[in-house]
């Protein structure tokens, strides 16, 4: 069948033309007055369009558009929003530097708005907030991802409460994406080799305020059906589909930027999915400059940033060696390295032929900068990957942390934002990096804050009732049950919310562990409590699906369906209602399996108080005046004991602290002490967990240094990188010949605080000079348990004398700490081009 294709766009009156520009920029997703423009056109159409501004414009009748074009009130609102939009795009920003070279941010998913469903959960939501914040701050950053035809699944619960999945097709021509074309109006495309077959991808652009996200799409005629399906679904298919997606994301993403004329001077890998980009960047340098693999790697390493989000080894992406051989054996000729050397890039233990290829390991080895996503997660990550640096003390493993944050204007409800804007002033919107603005929380009266929060709870209950009605209707329930949905929940009861991915370690059923205590709480007519659950289980996670079913069955078994409800198809819309309308946000993961979590941050900025295990972000944010901690950060070997202990602790908190505090009302009906905590929580979390704080951290610690490294290396045609590669070649050849021959000191069995300690080390240097090696005294307290050094300090030693190739190094320190002390000496690499001296295999101890 020969089908001619064309695109039909809405016919907007001239006065309404700015609507299309606003609709095609996701700036509107964090500006509710812009969204209201589309709601005002036709509320029913807005709901039918699934809250898509572009689809709304196409569905609204021409008569209604003509009437809006004559409505002076509507035009005034449109002009006000459009003027603010233009001021935003052209305004002064936090970043004032050059935009010639950019940071390319790679992520498998992006959750920016319900109208662009290419996300599954926390990783995507974080990526979306990252992009929005980069726009606010004017950072030289672009995003790269994949355009999924089906996105993630839509959750449908059957009458038994068992999760089923449907995969609706996305209609890109009615979504905020635009295909990139060349000067001849032809789609810009890139090609990537997949095991001897070329896959072609076209590029789509999503405008995010001042910056852009570029998405690759293989669903085009040039590709065979199986290759077209590479971008069919997020996290869909088998391992082969996954490696194809990750090759397309990493290698194809770099090529897409080149095709668009964008120079990715630095790259940020958000999780290991995109780690193949490091190989493509190395290939580019080799082809362009004629460098060896090692030389090109030293160009790329100081400009790569990697963020890990996974707190357990099994959660890191791994591929079987057979699959790697199928897709990368041909790369050996391109890179000029052996198969063993190639595999070693993705292995913790390069000599272990049974070890699979790990994308996290590849990312870490090709990036000078690596971080976890919370303080505790940084520690967990260092413990998990310390094997990559044998002999290096845990606290020096070069994986730091940048705690996640959330974008306030995306997640604070429009009602609460109106209140904050009124008391914080225009500075809150215009300079979002000034986090001290949250200190103005005390300016807001208790009455106004509480009434605003109550309004949000009322809206949550109305929204939940509607969702419950839809669920009951599609499961074929009788009319009586449908009517019961009208009585579900109360707009006045203490509302607890638990909403996140349903995985067993998150323990969504922890509150069900003692039915008698829970039922006593939810059936209390004087101090009523109600629970709202939401979340999806991975399609293959049967235990996670069973958790959802267990909650629904519990409510039915004990006839508390009006007090314990599960909301179907958790997405950004559901999240916004829950994080702004609940009173308490529950989080019950097994510590330390929660890398960060961000939903509690969103809740806190809306005045919702957190009650959580001390894991992820809450481990560093908790204080007694901002919420409640379940336990004291204990970790257990026996999970049954852990569930018993922590469920009892949660019940105790509810019964003794949370419920009494919420219902402790004054003569004016206000819970003053509760409101006091709300204000403290909003102030503290608004400052510490804003995504603007997060991006300031990323910029100062990673982005700016990586961009500076790139500019420095470019100045002399990468001579520094060639020098560094030659230096490491020398290290590999001569490292074994290095020896610390003798270690002496003037230490006596008993030293006094303030005494001077002189340490001398004789080192056989071989062909090395003192300028080529870092020699340090490593000193501190001796652990009674392990006999090793604790809280050690490092002091550089200097070469004083030489006899042949043996050098005498010496240092003098003051005895500062009391107790059982010790010291030793170590040798590490030293080169001006090194971002840090921690390279795997290059540390030698006395």
Short mmCIF file of C-alpha atoms in Angstrom, two decimals, residues 192-461:
data_model
loop_
_atom_site.label_atom_id
_atom_site.label_comp_id
_atom_site.label_asym_id
_atom_site.label_seq_id
_atom_site.Cartn_x
_atom_site.Cartn_y
_atom_site.Cartn_z
CA UNK A 192 25.84 2.88 14.37
CA UNK A 193 27.20 -0.59 13.64
CA UNK A 194 25.49 -3.39 15.55
CA UNK A 195 27.28 -6.70 15.01
CA UNK A 196 27.85 -5.99 11.33
CA UNK A 197 24.45 -4.39 10.73
CA UNK A 198 23.99 -0.65 10.45
CA UNK A 199 21.18 0.87 12.48
CA UNK A 200 20.06 4.35 11.49
CA UNK A 201 18.61 6.77 14.03
CA UNK A 202 16.93 10.13 13.58
CA UNK A 203 17.18 12.86 16.20
CA UNK A 204 14.37 14.65 17.99
CA UNK A 205 14.69 17.76 20.13
CA UNK A 206 12.87 18.58 23.35
CA UNK A 207 13.18 22.21 24.42
CA UNK A 208 13.64 22.52 28.16
CA UNK A 209 13.63 26.23 28.95
CA UNK A 210 16.98 27.55 27.75
CA UNK A 211 18.54 24.19 26.88
CA UNK A 212 17.76 21.11 24.78
CA UNK A 213 17.39 17.38 25.17
CA UNK A 214 18.12 15.26 22.08
CA UNK A 215 16.50 11.85 21.69
CA UNK A 216 17.45 9.08 19.24
CA UNK A 217 14.76 7.12 17.40
CA UNK A 218 15.31 3.96 15.29
CA UNK A 219 11.66 3.51 14.31
CA UNK A 220 12.26 4.57 10.69
CA UNK A 221 11.95 2.88 7.28
CA UNK A 222 15.71 2.45 6.76
CA UNK A 223 15.85 -0.13 9.55
CA UNK A 224 14.76 -3.76 9.62
CA UNK A 225 11.82 -4.50 11.96
CA UNK A 226 14.03 -5.80 14.79
CA UNK A 227 16.26 -2.71 14.63
CA UNK A 228 13.21 -0.44 14.59
CA UNK A 229 12.25 -2.03 17.90
CA UNK A 230 15.44 -0.92 19.64
CA UNK A 231 13.64 2.23 20.77
CA UNK A 232 10.27 0.50 21.18
CA UNK A 233 10.15 0.41 24.98
CA UNK A 234 12.08 1.62 28.01
CA UNK A 235 13.75 -1.33 29.79
CA UNK A 236 11.91 -3.70 27.45
CA UNK A 237 13.13 -6.80 25.63
CA UNK A 238 15.96 -9.14 26.50
CA UNK A 239 19.67 -8.63 27.17
CA UNK A 240 20.37 -8.26 23.46
CA UNK A 241 17.88 -5.43 23.19
CA UNK A 242 19.50 -3.80 26.23
CA UNK A 243 23.00 -3.88 24.77
CA UNK A 244 21.65 -2.50 21.50
CA UNK A 245 19.93 0.33 23.36
CA UNK A 246 23.04 1.11 25.35
CA UNK A 247 25.28 1.09 22.27
CA UNK A 248 22.83 3.46 20.59
CA UNK A 249 22.68 5.72 23.65
CA UNK A 250 26.43 5.93 24.28
CA UNK A 251 28.03 5.63 20.84
CA UNK A 252 25.07 6.95 18.87
CA UNK A 253 24.57 9.80 21.33
CA UNK A 254 28.08 11.15 20.73
CA UNK A 255 27.59 10.86 16.96
CA UNK A 256 24.24 12.65 17.20
CA UNK A 257 25.86 15.62 18.94
CA UNK A 258 28.54 15.74 16.25
CA UNK A 259 25.85 15.65 13.55
CA UNK A 260 24.15 18.60 15.24
CA UNK A 261 27.40 20.58 15.39
CA UNK A 262 27.62 20.32 19.18
CA UNK A 263 30.98 19.65 20.84
CA UNK A 264 30.64 17.40 23.92
CA UNK A 265 33.75 18.70 25.66
CA UNK A 266 32.75 16.80 28.81
CA UNK A 267 30.27 14.00 29.30
CA UNK A 268 28.20 13.01 32.33
CA UNK A 269 27.04 9.38 32.43
CA UNK A 270 23.93 9.19 34.63
CA UNK A 271 24.20 5.48 35.50
CA UNK A 272 26.29 3.00 33.52
CA UNK A 273 23.86 2.55 30.62
CA UNK A 274 25.72 5.10 28.49
CA UNK A 275 29.27 4.01 29.34
CA UNK A 276 30.04 2.92 25.76
CA UNK A 277 30.32 6.66 25.01
CA UNK A 278 33.82 6.49 26.47
CA UNK A 279 34.87 4.05 23.74
CA UNK A 280 33.39 6.27 21.05
CA UNK A 281 35.19 9.35 22.38
CA UNK A 282 38.46 7.40 22.44
CA UNK A 283 37.83 6.22 18.85
CA UNK A 284 37.25 9.81 17.73
CA UNK A 285 40.57 11.01 19.16
CA UNK A 286 42.44 8.06 17.68
CA UNK A 287 40.96 8.71 14.23
CA UNK A 288 41.41 12.47 14.39
CA UNK A 289 44.89 12.67 15.93
CA UNK A 290 46.42 9.31 15.10
CA UNK A 291 46.81 8.57 18.83
CA UNK A 292 47.19 5.15 20.41
CA UNK A 293 44.40 3.80 22.61
CA UNK A 294 46.28 4.71 25.79
CA UNK A 295 46.99 8.24 24.57
CA UNK A 296 43.35 8.80 23.56
CA UNK A 297 42.10 7.38 26.86
CA UNK A 298 44.13 9.99 28.75
CA UNK A 299 42.37 12.70 26.70
CA UNK A 300 38.93 11.35 27.55
CA UNK A 301 39.44 10.30 31.20
CA UNK A 302 39.75 13.84 32.71
CA UNK A 303 36.57 14.98 30.92
CA UNK A 304 34.25 12.13 31.89
CA UNK A 305 31.89 12.17 34.89
CA UNK A 306 30.01 9.13 36.15
CA UNK A 307 27.15 8.94 38.64
CA UNK A 308 26.16 5.58 40.07
CA UNK A 309 22.67 5.07 41.49
CA UNK A 310 22.90 1.41 42.46
CA UNK A 311 23.63 0.32 46.05
CA UNK A 312 23.83 -3.45 45.39
CA UNK A 313 26.23 -5.32 43.07
CA UNK A 314 23.41 -7.25 41.36
CA UNK A 315 21.76 -4.01 40.26
CA UNK A 316 24.63 -3.02 37.98
CA UNK A 317 24.24 -3.75 34.28
CA UNK A 318 26.32 -6.74 33.16
CA UNK A 319 26.61 -8.48 29.80
CA UNK A 320 27.79 -12.00 29.04
CA UNK A 321 31.12 -12.21 27.26
CA UNK A 322 29.49 -13.93 24.27
CA UNK A 323 27.21 -10.93 23.77
CA UNK A 324 30.14 -8.53 24.15
CA UNK A 325 32.11 -10.51 21.59
CA UNK A 326 29.24 -10.36 19.11
CA UNK A 327 29.00 -6.56 19.30
CA UNK A 328 32.56 -5.47 20.08
CA UNK A 329 35.04 -7.97 18.64
CA UNK A 330 35.27 -5.71 15.55
CA UNK A 331 36.29 -2.81 17.80
CA UNK A 332 39.66 -4.42 18.53
CA UNK A 333 41.00 -3.32 15.15
CA UNK A 334 39.57 0.17 15.66
CA UNK A 335 41.05 0.57 19.15
CA UNK A 336 44.26 -1.36 18.53
CA UNK A 337 44.03 -3.39 21.75
CA UNK A 338 43.76 -7.08 22.59
CA UNK A 339 40.52 -8.85 23.49
CA UNK A 340 41.75 -9.34 27.05
CA UNK A 341 42.58 -5.65 27.39
CA UNK A 342 39.13 -4.77 26.05
CA UNK A 343 37.41 -7.07 28.52
CA UNK A 344 39.52 -5.74 31.38
CA UNK A 345 37.84 -2.35 30.90
CA UNK A 346 34.60 -3.88 32.21
CA UNK A 347 36.00 -6.21 34.86
CA UNK A 348 36.99 -5.71 38.47
CA UNK A 349 39.38 -8.66 38.17
CA UNK A 350 40.84 -8.57 34.64
CA UNK A 351 42.38 -12.06 34.96
CA UNK A 352 39.06 -13.70 35.89
CA UNK A 353 37.82 -15.20 32.62
CA UNK A 354 34.45 -16.01 34.20
CA UNK A 355 33.64 -12.41 35.16
CA UNK A 356 30.97 -10.76 33.04
CA UNK A 357 31.30 -7.29 31.50
CA UNK A 358 30.04 -4.60 33.87
CA UNK A 359 28.92 -1.21 32.56
CA UNK A 360 29.53 0.42 35.94
CA UNK A 361 33.14 -0.77 35.93
CA UNK A 362 33.62 0.53 32.37
CA UNK A 363 32.21 3.92 33.39
CA UNK A 364 34.39 4.15 36.50
CA UNK A 365 37.55 3.20 34.60
CA UNK A 366 36.94 5.77 31.89
CA UNK A 367 35.94 8.66 34.19
CA UNK A 368 38.15 10.81 36.40
CA UNK A 369 35.10 11.88 38.41
CA UNK A 370 32.69 9.41 40.01
CA UNK A 371 30.00 9.87 42.64
CA UNK A 372 27.13 8.29 44.48
CA UNK A 373 23.86 10.13 45.04
CA UNK A 374 23.84 10.58 48.83
CA UNK A 375 26.45 10.68 51.58
CA UNK A 376 25.63 7.13 52.73
CA UNK A 377 25.46 5.90 49.15
CA UNK A 378 28.93 7.31 48.50
CA UNK A 379 30.23 5.18 51.36
CA UNK A 380 28.34 2.12 50.09
CA UNK A 381 29.73 2.69 46.58
CA UNK A 382 33.30 2.98 47.83
CA UNK A 383 32.86 -0.29 49.71
CA UNK A 384 31.29 -1.96 46.68
CA UNK A 385 33.96 -0.91 44.17
CA UNK A 386 37.10 -0.78 46.34
CA UNK A 387 38.38 -3.85 44.49
CA UNK A 388 39.15 -1.60 41.53
CA UNK A 389 41.88 0.01 43.64
CA UNK A 390 43.56 -2.83 45.54
CA UNK A 391 45.56 -1.60 48.51
CA UNK A 392 43.86 1.81 48.66
CA UNK A 393 42.21 2.72 51.99
CA UNK A 394 38.43 2.80 51.76
CA UNK A 395 38.09 6.50 52.54
CA UNK A 396 40.38 7.35 49.60
CA UNK A 397 38.56 5.29 46.97
CA UNK A 398 37.82 8.03 44.39
CA UNK A 399 34.04 7.86 44.47
CA UNK A 400 32.52 10.86 46.19
CA UNK A 401 28.90 11.90 46.51
CA UNK A 402 26.53 14.59 45.37
CA UNK A 403 23.22 14.16 47.16
CA UNK A 404 20.25 14.26 44.82
CA UNK A 405 17.82 17.14 44.85
CA UNK A 406 14.44 18.04 43.38
CA UNK A 407 13.27 20.97 41.27
CA UNK A 408 11.06 23.05 43.60
CA UNK A 409 8.87 24.69 40.97
CA UNK A 410 8.07 21.33 39.44
CA UNK A 411 7.10 19.61 42.68
CA UNK A 412 5.77 22.28 45.05
CA UNK A 413 2.02 22.53 44.39
CA UNK A 414 0.65 25.63 42.69
CA UNK A 415 -1.28 26.51 45.87
CA UNK A 416 1.83 26.30 48.03
CA UNK A 417 3.92 28.13 45.40
CA UNK A 418 1.44 31.01 45.42
CA UNK A 419 1.91 31.25 49.18
CA UNK A 420 5.71 31.04 49.00
CA UNK A 421 5.92 33.57 46.17
CA UNK A 422 3.84 35.99 48.18
CA UNK A 423 6.10 35.82 51.24
CA UNK A 424 9.48 35.05 49.64
CA UNK A 425 9.13 37.71 46.95
CA UNK A 426 10.18 37.68 43.26
CA UNK A 427 13.72 36.72 44.26
CA UNK A 428 12.46 33.17 44.85
CA UNK A 429 11.59 32.75 41.18
CA UNK A 430 14.27 34.92 39.61
CA UNK A 431 17.30 33.66 41.56
CA UNK A 432 16.59 30.02 42.44
CA UNK A 433 20.21 29.42 43.44
CA UNK A 434 19.79 31.75 46.46
CA UNK A 435 18.80 28.98 48.84
CA UNK A 436 18.82 31.28 51.87
CA UNK A 437 15.40 32.50 50.69
CA UNK A 438 13.88 29.50 52.51
CA UNK A 439 14.79 31.22 55.79
CA UNK A 440 11.72 33.35 55.17
CA UNK A 441 9.42 30.46 56.11
CA UNK A 442 8.82 32.14 59.48
CA UNK A 443 7.17 35.07 57.68
CA UNK A 444 4.24 32.82 56.77
CA UNK A 445 1.46 32.70 59.32
CA UNK A 446 0.47 29.34 60.77
CA UNK A 447 -3.10 29.89 59.61
CA UNK A 448 -2.21 30.45 55.96
CA UNK A 449 0.22 27.54 55.80
CA UNK A 450 -2.27 25.14 57.37
CA UNK A 451 -5.22 26.25 55.22
CA UNK A 452 -3.09 25.83 52.11
CA UNK A 453 -2.07 22.35 53.20
CA UNK A 454 -5.66 21.40 54.03
CA UNK A 455 -6.71 22.53 50.56
CA UNK A 456 -4.10 20.19 49.07
CA UNK A 457 -5.33 17.27 51.20
CA UNK A 458 -8.88 17.92 50.02
CA UNK A 459 -7.69 17.84 46.41
CA UNK A 460 -5.76 14.64 47.02
CA UNK A 461 -8.84 12.95 48.43
#
